[in-house]
Coordinates of N, CA, C and O in Angstrom, one line a residue:
M1 N 45.0 -47.0 131.9 CA 46.1 -47.0 131.5 C 46.9 -48.1 131.9 O 46.9 -48.7 133.1
N2 N 47.9 -48.7 131.2 CA 48.9 -49.9 131.6 C 49.8 -49.4 132.4 O 50.7 -48.5 132.4
K3 N 49.9 -50.2 133.7 CA 50.9 -49.9 134.8 C 51.9 -51.0 134.7 O 52.7 -50.9 135.4
S4 N 51.8 -51.8 133.6 CA 52.9 -53.1 133.6 C 54.3 -52.3 132.9 O 54.1 -51.7 132.0
P5 N 55.4 -52.9 133.4 CA 56.7 -52.4 132.9 C 56.8 -53.2 131.3 O 57.5 -52.6 130.4
L6 N 56.0 -54.0 131.1 CA 55.7 -54.5 129.5 C 55.0 -53.9 128.7 O 53.7 -54.0 128.9
T7 N 55.3 -52.9 127.9 CA 54.5 -51.9 127.4 C 53.5 -52.4 126.1 O 52.7 -51.6 125.7
H8 N 53.8 -53.7 125.8 CA 52.9 -54.3 124.6 C 51.8 -54.8 125.2 O 51.3 -55.6 124.4
F9 N 51.3 -54.7 126.5 CA 50.1 -55.1 127.0 C 49.2 -54.1 127.6 O 49.7 -53.0 128.1
N10 N 47.9 -53.9 127.2 CA 47.1 -52.9 127.7 C 46.5 -53.2 129.0 O 46.9 -54.2 129.8
A11 N 45.7 -52.4 129.6 CA 45.1 -52.5 130.9 C 44.5 -53.8 131.3 O 44.4 -54.3 132.2
A12 N 43.9 -54.5 130.1 CA 43.2 -55.6 130.3 C 44.1 -57.0 130.0 O 43.7 -58.2 130.2
G13 N 45.4 -56.5 130.0 CA 46.3 -57.8 129.8 C 46.7 -58.1 128.4 O 47.2 -59.3 128.3
R14 N 45.9 -57.6 127.4 CA 46.1 -58.0 126.0 C 47.1 -57.1 125.3 O 47.4 -56.1 125.5
G15 N 47.6 -57.9 124.3 CA 48.7 -57.3 123.6 C 48.1 -56.0 122.5 O 46.8 -56.0 122.2
H16 N 48.8 -55.2 122.6 CA 48.5 -53.8 121.8 C 49.7 -53.2 121.1 O 51.0 -53.3 121.7
M17 N 49.6 -52.6 120.1 CA 50.8 -51.5 119.7 C 50.8 -50.5 120.4 O 49.8 -49.7 120.6
V18 N 52.0 -50.1 121.1 CA 52.2 -49.0 122.1 C 51.8 -47.6 121.2 O 52.2 -47.3 120.0
E19 N 51.1 -46.8 121.8 CA 50.7 -45.5 121.3 C 51.8 -44.4 121.5 O 52.3 -44.2 122.5
V20 N 52.3 -44.0 120.2 CA 53.4 -43.1 120.2 C 53.4 -41.7 119.7 O 54.2 -40.7 119.4
T21 N 52.1 -41.3 119.5 CA 51.6 -40.2 118.9 C 52.2 -39.0 119.6 O 52.8 -37.9 119.0
D22 N 52.3 -38.9 121.0 CA 52.8 -37.7 121.8 C 54.5 -37.9 122.0 O 54.8 -36.8 122.7
K23 N 54.8 -38.8 121.5 CA 56.2 -39.1 121.8 C 57.1 -37.9 120.8 O 56.7 -37.7 119.8
K24 N 58.3 -37.5 121.2 CA 59.1 -36.5 120.4 C 59.9 -37.4 119.4 O 60.3 -38.4 119.9
D25 N 60.1 -36.7 118.3 CA 60.7 -37.3 117.4 C 62.2 -37.1 117.6 O 62.6 -36.1 118.3
S26 N 63.0 -38.0 117.4 CA 64.5 -37.9 117.6 C 65.2 -38.8 116.6 O 64.6 -39.7 116.1
H27 N 66.5 -38.5 116.6 CA 67.5 -39.4 115.7 C 67.7 -40.7 116.5 O 68.0 -40.5 117.6
R28 N 67.3 -41.9 115.9 CA 67.7 -43.1 116.4 C 68.5 -43.9 115.6 O 68.5 -43.9 114.5
R29 N 69.2 -44.7 116.5 CA 70.2 -45.7 115.7 C 70.3 -46.8 116.8 O 70.3 -46.9 117.9
A30 N 70.5 -48.0 116.1 CA 70.7 -49.3 116.8 C 71.4 -50.1 116.2 O 71.5 -50.2 114.8
T31 N 72.4 -50.9 116.7 CA 73.4 -51.9 116.0 C 73.2 -53.1 116.7 O 73.3 -53.2 118.0
A32 N 73.2 -54.2 116.0 CA 73.0 -55.5 116.5 C 74.0 -56.5 115.8 O 74.6 -56.2 114.8
E33 N 74.2 -57.9 116.4 CA 75.2 -58.6 115.8 C 74.5 -60.0 115.7 O 73.8 -60.1 116.7
A34 N 75.1 -60.8 114.9 CA 74.7 -62.3 115.1 C 76.1 -63.0 114.5 O 76.8 -62.5 113.8
W35 N 76.1 -64.2 114.9 CA 77.2 -65.0 114.6 C 76.8 -66.2 113.7 O 75.8 -66.9 114.2
V36 N 77.6 -66.7 112.6 CA 77.2 -68.0 111.9 C 78.4 -68.8 112.0 O 79.5 -68.3 111.4
H37 N 78.4 -69.8 112.8 CA 79.5 -70.7 112.9 C 79.3 -71.9 111.7 O 78.3 -72.4 111.4
M38 N 80.5 -72.3 111.0 CA 80.5 -73.3 110.0 C 81.8 -74.0 110.1 O 82.8 -73.5 110.8
R39 N 81.7 -74.9 109.2 CA 83.2 -75.8 109.0 C 84.1 -74.8 108.1 O 83.8 -73.7 107.4
K40 N 85.6 -74.9 108.4 CA 86.3 -74.3 107.7 C 86.4 -74.1 106.2 O 86.7 -73.2 105.5
E41 N 86.0 -75.3 105.7 CA 85.8 -75.6 104.2 C 84.6 -74.8 103.8 O 84.5 -74.2 102.6
T42 N 83.6 -74.6 104.5 CA 82.7 -73.7 104.0 C 82.8 -72.1 104.1 O 82.6 -71.5 103.1
L43 N 83.3 -71.9 105.2 CA 84.1 -70.3 105.1 C 85.1 -70.1 104.0 O 85.0 -68.9 103.5
A44 N 85.9 -71.1 103.5 CA 86.8 -71.0 102.6 C 86.1 -70.6 101.3 O 86.5 -69.8 100.4
L45 N 84.9 -71.4 100.9 CA 84.1 -71.2 99.9 C 83.4 -69.8 99.7 O 83.7 -69.2 98.7
I46 N 83.1 -69.3 100.9 CA 82.6 -67.8 101.0 C 83.5 -67.0 100.7 O 83.4 -65.8 99.7
K47 N 84.7 -67.1 101.3 CA 85.9 -66.0 101.1 C 86.3 -65.9 99.9 O 86.6 -65.1 99.2
E48 N 86.2 -67.1 99.1 CA 86.8 -67.2 98.0 C 85.8 -67.1 96.7 O 86.3 -67.1 95.5
G49 N 84.6 -66.9 97.1 CA 83.5 -66.5 96.2 C 83.2 -67.7 95.3 O 82.8 -67.6 94.1
K50 N 83.3 -69.0 95.9 CA 83.1 -70.3 95.2 C 81.8 -71.0 95.5 O 81.7 -72.0 95.1
A51 N 80.9 -70.3 96.2 CA 79.7 -71.0 96.7 C 78.8 -71.2 95.4 O 79.0 -70.3 94.6
T52 N 78.3 -72.2 95.3 CA 77.5 -72.4 94.0 C 76.4 -71.7 93.9 O 75.8 -71.3 92.6
K53 N 75.9 -71.1 94.9 CA 74.8 -70.1 94.9 C 75.1 -68.6 94.5 O 74.3 -67.7 94.2
G54 N 76.5 -68.4 94.5 CA 76.9 -67.0 94.1 C 77.5 -66.5 95.1 O 78.1 -66.9 96.1
D55 N 77.4 -65.0 95.1 CA 78.0 -64.0 96.2 C 77.3 -64.1 97.5 O 76.4 -63.3 97.7
V56 N 77.7 -64.9 98.4 CA 77.0 -65.1 99.7 C 77.0 -63.8 100.6 O 75.9 -63.7 101.0
L57 N 77.9 -63.0 100.8 CA 77.7 -61.9 101.5 C 77.2 -60.7 100.8 O 76.4 -60.1 101.4
G58 N 77.1 -60.9 99.5 CA 76.4 -59.6 98.7 C 75.0 -60.0 98.9 O 74.2 -59.0 99.0
V59 N 74.4 -61.2 98.7 CA 73.1 -61.4 98.9 C 72.7 -61.3 100.5 O 71.5 -60.9 100.5
A60 N 73.4 -61.8 101.3 CA 73.3 -61.6 102.8 C 73.0 -60.2 103.1 O 72.1 -59.8 104.0
Q61 N 74.0 -59.3 102.6 CA 73.8 -57.7 102.7 C 72.4 -57.2 102.3 O 71.8 -56.7 103.2
I62 N 72.0 -57.6 101.3 CA 70.8 -57.1 100.6 C 69.4 -57.6 101.4 O 68.6 -57.0 101.9
A63 N 69.7 -59.0 102.0 CA 68.6 -59.7 102.7 C 68.4 -59.0 104.1 O 67.5 -58.7 104.5
G64 N 69.8 -58.5 104.6 CA 69.6 -57.9 105.8 C 69.1 -56.6 105.7 O 68.2 -56.0 106.7
I65 N 69.2 -55.8 104.8 CA 68.5 -54.5 104.5 C 67.2 -54.8 104.2 O 66.2 -54.1 105.1
M66 N 66.6 -55.9 103.5 CA 65.3 -55.9 103.3 C 64.5 -56.5 104.7 O 63.5 -56.2 105.0
G67 N 65.4 -57.2 105.6 CA 64.8 -58.0 106.8 C 64.6 -56.5 107.7 O 63.6 -56.5 108.3
A68 N 65.5 -55.5 107.7 CA 65.1 -54.5 108.6 C 63.9 -53.6 108.0 O 63.1 -53.1 108.8
K69 N 63.7 -53.5 106.7 CA 62.8 -52.6 106.1 C 61.4 -53.4 106.4 O 60.3 -52.9 106.5
K70 N 61.3 -54.6 106.4 CA 60.2 -55.5 106.7 C 59.9 -56.1 108.2 O 59.1 -56.7 108.4
T71 N 60.6 -55.5 109.2 CA 60.2 -55.8 110.4 C 59.0 -55.7 110.8 O 58.5 -56.7 111.5
S72 N 58.2 -54.7 110.7 CA 56.7 -54.4 111.1 C 55.8 -55.5 110.5 O 54.9 -55.8 111.0
D73 N 56.3 -56.2 109.4 CA 55.5 -57.2 108.9 C 55.9 -58.6 109.4 O 55.0 -59.6 109.4
L74 N 56.9 -58.7 110.3 CA 57.2 -59.9 110.9 C 57.0 -60.1 112.2 O 56.8 -61.0 112.8
I75 N 57.2 -58.7 113.0 CA 57.0 -58.8 114.4 C 55.8 -58.0 114.7 O 55.5 -56.9 114.5
P76 N 54.8 -58.6 115.5 CA 53.5 -58.1 115.4 C 53.3 -56.8 115.9 O 52.3 -56.0 115.4
M77 N 54.0 -56.4 117.1 CA 53.8 -55.2 117.7 C 54.8 -54.0 117.3 O 54.5 -53.0 117.8
C78 N 55.4 -54.3 116.2 CA 56.2 -53.2 115.7 C 55.6 -52.2 114.8 O 54.8 -52.7 114.2
H79 N 56.1 -50.9 115.0 CA 55.6 -49.9 114.2 C 56.2 -49.9 112.9 O 57.5 -50.1 112.9
P80 N 55.5 -49.6 111.8 CA 56.2 -49.6 110.4 C 56.9 -48.0 110.5 O 56.6 -47.2 110.9
L81 N 58.1 -48.3 110.2 CA 59.1 -47.0 110.2 C 59.8 -46.4 109.1 O 59.9 -47.4 108.1
A82 N 59.9 -45.3 109.0 CA 60.7 -44.7 107.7 C 62.1 -44.6 108.1 O 62.6 -44.0 108.7
L83 N 62.9 -45.7 107.7 CA 64.3 -45.9 108.0 C 64.9 -44.9 107.0 O 64.8 -44.8 106.1
T84 N 66.2 -44.5 107.8 CA 66.8 -43.5 106.9 C 68.3 -44.0 106.5 O 68.9 -43.5 105.8
G85 N 68.4 -45.2 107.2 CA 69.9 -46.2 106.8 C 69.8 -47.3 107.2 O 69.2 -47.5 108.5
V86 N 70.6 -48.2 106.6 CA 70.7 -49.6 107.1 C 72.3 -50.0 106.7 O 72.4 -49.6 105.4
D87 N 72.9 -50.2 107.4 CA 74.3 -50.6 107.1 C 74.8 -51.9 107.4 O 74.7 -52.2 108.8
M88 N 75.1 -52.8 106.7 CA 75.5 -54.3 107.0 C 76.9 -54.6 106.8 O 77.6 -54.0 105.8
N89 N 77.7 -55.1 107.8 CA 79.0 -55.3 107.9 C 79.2 -56.9 108.2 O 78.5 -57.5 109.0
F90 N 80.2 -57.4 107.5 CA 80.6 -59.0 107.9 C 82.0 -59.0 108.1 O 82.9 -58.5 107.5
E91 N 82.3 -59.8 109.2 CA 83.8 -59.9 109.7 C 83.9 -61.5 109.6 O 83.3 -62.1 110.4
F92 N 85.1 -61.9 109.2 CA 85.5 -63.2 109.1 C 86.4 -63.6 110.4 O 87.2 -62.9 110.9
G93 N 85.8 -64.6 111.1 CA 86.6 -65.1 112.4 C 87.0 -66.7 111.9 O 87.0 -66.9 110.8
E94 N 87.6 -67.3 113.0 CA 88.0 -68.7 112.9 C 86.8 -69.6 112.8 O 85.9 -69.7 113.7
N95 N 86.4 -70.1 111.6 CA 85.2 -70.8 111.4 C 83.8 -70.2 111.7 O 82.9 -70.7 112.0
C96 N 83.8 -68.9 111.4 CA 82.5 -68.2 111.6 C 82.7 -66.7 111.1 O 83.5 -66.3 110.4
I97 N 81.4 -66.2 110.7 CA 81.2 -65.0 110.2 C 80.5 -64.2 111.3 O 79.2 -64.7 111.8
R98 N 81.0 -62.8 111.8 CA 80.0 -62.2 112.4 C 79.3 -61.3 111.4 O 79.9 -60.4 110.6
V99 N 78.1 -61.1 111.9 CA 77.1 -60.1 111.1 C 76.8 -58.9 111.9 O 76.4 -59.1 113.1
E100 N 77.0 -57.7 111.4 CA 76.6 -56.6 112.1 C 75.7 -55.7 111.5 O 76.0 -55.5 110.1
G101 N 74.5 -55.2 111.8 CA 73.7 -54.2 111.2 C 73.4 -53.0 112.0 O 73.2 -53.0 113.4
T102 N 73.7 -51.9 111.3 CA 73.3 -50.6 112.0 C 72.1 -50.1 111.2 O 72.1 -49.8 110.1
V103 N 70.9 -49.6 112.1 CA 69.7 -49.2 111.4 C 69.5 -47.8 112.0 O 69.7 -47.5 113.3
T104 N 69.2 -46.6 111.3 CA 68.7 -45.3 111.7 C 67.5 -44.9 111.2 O 67.0 -45.4 110.1
T105 N 66.8 -44.1 111.9 CA 66.0 -43.3 111.7 C 65.6 -42.0 112.4 O 66.4 -41.6 113.1
F106 N 64.8 -41.2 112.0 CA 64.2 -39.8 112.9 C 62.9 -40.1 112.8 O 62.0 -39.9 112.0
G107 N 62.6 -40.3 114.3 CA 61.1 -40.8 114.2 C 60.6 -40.7 116.1 O 61.7 -40.5 116.8
K108 N 59.5 -41.6 116.0 CA 59.0 -41.7 117.4 C 59.3 -42.7 118.1 O 59.0 -43.0 119.4
T109 N 59.9 -43.8 117.4 CA 60.1 -45.0 118.1 C 61.5 -45.7 117.6 O 61.9 -45.3 116.6
G110 N 62.0 -46.5 118.3 CA 63.5 -47.1 118.2 C 63.6 -48.1 117.0 O 62.5 -48.4 116.6
V111 N 64.6 -48.2 116.6 CA 65.1 -49.2 115.6 C 65.8 -50.5 116.1 O 66.4 -51.3 115.2
E112 N 65.7 -50.7 117.6 CA 66.2 -51.8 118.0 C 66.0 -53.3 117.2 O 66.6 -54.3 116.8
M113 N 64.6 -53.5 116.9 CA 64.0 -54.6 116.2 C 64.4 -54.6 114.8 O 64.7 -55.9 114.3
E114 N 64.7 -53.6 114.2 CA 65.1 -53.4 112.8 C 66.4 -53.8 112.8 O 66.8 -54.7 111.8
A115 N 67.2 -53.5 113.6 CA 68.7 -53.9 113.6 C 68.7 -55.5 114.0 O 69.5 -56.1 113.4
L116 N 68.1 -56.1 114.8 CA 67.8 -57.5 115.1 C 67.6 -58.0 114.2 O 67.9 -59.2 113.6
S117 N 66.6 -57.7 113.3 CA 65.9 -58.3 112.2 C 67.0 -58.6 111.1 O 67.1 -59.4 110.7
A118 N 67.6 -57.4 110.9 CA 68.3 -57.3 109.8 C 69.7 -58.4 110.1 O 70.1 -59.1 109.1
V119 N 70.1 -58.5 111.2 CA 71.4 -59.4 111.3 C 70.8 -60.8 111.2 O 71.5 -61.8 110.8
S120 N 69.4 -61.0 111.8 CA 68.8 -62.2 111.8 C 68.7 -62.8 110.3 O 69.2 -64.1 110.1
I121 N 68.3 -62.0 109.5 CA 67.7 -62.4 108.1 C 69.1 -62.6 107.4 O 69.2 -63.6 106.4
A122 N 70.1 -61.7 107.5 CA 71.5 -61.9 107.0 C 72.2 -63.0 107.3 O 72.5 -63.9 106.4
A123 N 72.0 -63.5 108.7 CA 72.7 -64.8 108.9 C 71.8 -66.0 108.4 O 72.4 -67.0 107.9
L124 N 70.7 -65.9 108.4 CA 69.7 -66.9 107.8 C 69.9 -67.1 106.4 O 69.9 -68.4 105.8
T125 N 70.2 -66.1 105.7 CA 70.5 -66.1 104.3 C 72.0 -66.7 104.0 O 72.2 -67.4 103.1
I126 N 72.7 -66.4 104.8 CA 74.2 -67.2 104.7 C 74.1 -68.5 105.0 O 74.7 -69.6 104.0
Y127 N 73.2 -69.0 105.8 CA 72.9 -70.4 105.9 C 72.2 -71.0 104.7 O 72.6 -72.0 104.3
D128 N 71.2 -70.2 104.3 CA 70.5 -70.7 103.1 C 71.4 -71.0 102.0 O 71.3 -71.9 101.1
M129 N 72.4 -69.9 101.8 CA 73.2 -70.0 100.5 C 74.4 -71.3 100.6 O 74.8 -71.6 99.6
C130 N 74.5 -71.6 101.9 CA 75.5 -72.6 102.1 C 75.1 -74.0 102.7 O 75.9 -74.8 102.8
K131 N 73.9 -74.1 102.8 CA 73.4 -75.5 103.7 C 73.7 -76.6 102.7 O 73.6 -77.8 103.1
A132 N 73.8 -76.4 101.4 CA 74.0 -77.6 100.5 C 75.3 -78.2 100.9 O 75.4 -79.5 100.7
V133 N 76.3 -77.7 101.4 CA 77.5 -78.0 101.6 C 78.0 -78.2 103.1 O 79.0 -78.8 103.5
D134 N 77.1 -77.4 104.0 CA 77.4 -77.5 105.6 C 76.0 -77.3 106.2 O 75.6 -76.3 106.7
K135 N 75.1 -78.3 106.5 CA 73.8 -78.2 107.0 C 74.1 -78.2 108.5 O 73.2 -77.8 109.5
G136 N 75.2 -78.5 109.2 CA 75.7 -78.3 110.5 C 76.0 -76.8 110.9 O 76.4 -76.6 112.2
M137 N 75.9 -75.7 110.0 CA 76.0 -74.4 110.5 C 75.3 -74.1 111.7 O 74.0 -74.6 111.8
A138 N 75.7 -73.3 112.4 CA 74.8 -72.8 113.5 C 74.7 -71.2 113.7 O 75.8 -70.5 113.5
I139 N 73.7 -70.7 114.0 CA 73.6 -69.0 114.2 C 73.2 -68.9 115.8 O 72.5 -69.6 116.3
D140 N 74.0 -68.0 116.4 CA 73.8 -67.8 117.6 C 74.4 -66.2 117.8 O 74.8 -65.7 117.1
G141 N 74.2 -65.8 119.2 CA 74.9 -64.6 119.6 C 73.9 -63.4 119.1 O 74.7 -62.4 118.9
I142 N 72.8 -63.5 118.7 CA 72.0 -62.4 118.1 C 71.6 -61.5 119.5 O 71.2 -62.0 120.5
A143 N 72.3 -60.2 119.3 CA 72.3 -59.3 120.4 C 72.1 -57.9 120.0 O 72.9 -57.6 118.9
L144 N 71.4 -57.1 120.7 CA 71.7 -55.6 120.6 C 72.8 -55.2 121.1 O 73.2 -55.5 122.4
L145 N 73.6 -54.5 120.4 CA 75.0 -54.0 120.9 C 74.9 -52.6 121.4 O 75.5 -52.2 122.6
S146 N 74.1 -51.7 120.6 CA 74.0 -50.4 121.1 C 72.7 -49.7 120.8 O 72.3 -50.1 119.5
K147 N 72.1 -48.8 121.2 CA 71.1 -47.8 120.6 C 71.3 -46.6 121.2 O 71.8 -46.3 122.5
T148 N 70.8 -45.7 120.4 CA 70.5 -44.1 120.9 C 69.4 -43.6 120.5 O 68.8 -44.0 119.4
G149 N 69.2 -42.6 121.2 CA 67.9 -41.7 120.9 C 66.7 -42.3 121.7 O 66.7 -43.4 122.4
G150 N 65.7 -41.2 121.7 CA 64.4 -41.5 122.6 C 64.5 -41.0 123.9 O 65.7 -40.9 124.6
K151 N 63.6 -41.6 124.8 CA 63.3 -41.1 126.0 C 64.2 -41.9 127.0 O 64.9 -41.4 127.9
S152 N 64.7 -43.2 126.5 CA 65.4 -44.1 127.3 C 66.8 -43.8 127.0 O 67.8 -44.4 127.9
G153 N 67.2 -43.0 126.2 CA 68.6 -42.5 125.7 C 69.4 -43.7 125.2 O 69.1 -44.4 124.4
E154 N 70.8 -43.6 125.8 CA 71.8 -44.5 125.2 C 71.8 -45.8 125.7 O 71.7 -45.7 127.1
Y155 N 72.1 -47.0 125.1 CA 72.5 -48.2 125.9 C 73.6 -48.7 124.8 O 73.8 -48.7 123.9
K156 N 74.5 -49.2 125.8 CA 75.4 -50.1 125.3 C 75.8 -51.5 126.0 O 75.7 -51.4 127.1
R157 N 75.8 -52.6 125.0 CA 75.8 -54.0 125.7 C 77.2 -54.1 126.7 O 78.2 -53.8 126.3
G158 N 76.7 -54.6 127.8 CA 78.0 -54.7 128.6 C 78.4 -53.6 129.7 O 79.3 -53.6 130.4
E159 N 77.5 -52.4 129.4 CA 77.8 -51.4 130.3 C 76.9 -51.2 131.3 O 75.5 -51.4 131.2

């Protein structure tokens, strides 16, 4: 039996996917955020829909949803999950875009990694769509904001 607080290591200290068969199904939700910082001219192109590659936030929204759905293909120890919802939101700031993603499921394991993947992939997509005019963009502040469900219950960043 693994006695480490790091659950992705077995008794021999090797990585493994956590056994969740005996866990109870519950409604699970996680929300994460990321920030994309850019020049004001780049932000104006996005707001005005004048980016040469098209609707930046529309593409980033779909990319975020796809990122959440593909998390177990990208993160080795993540379980493949049947997601019941993915919602992406974008807020304009001063020379930045805040990306927020909320993921839900009903199952045996949480969706924190799916929410973090969603905002990361959406932020990377914004970068990809605008890099021709602003290679100096920066992505930061990727963080889990909240999660509900499961044995560990509720988490809210900063509380």
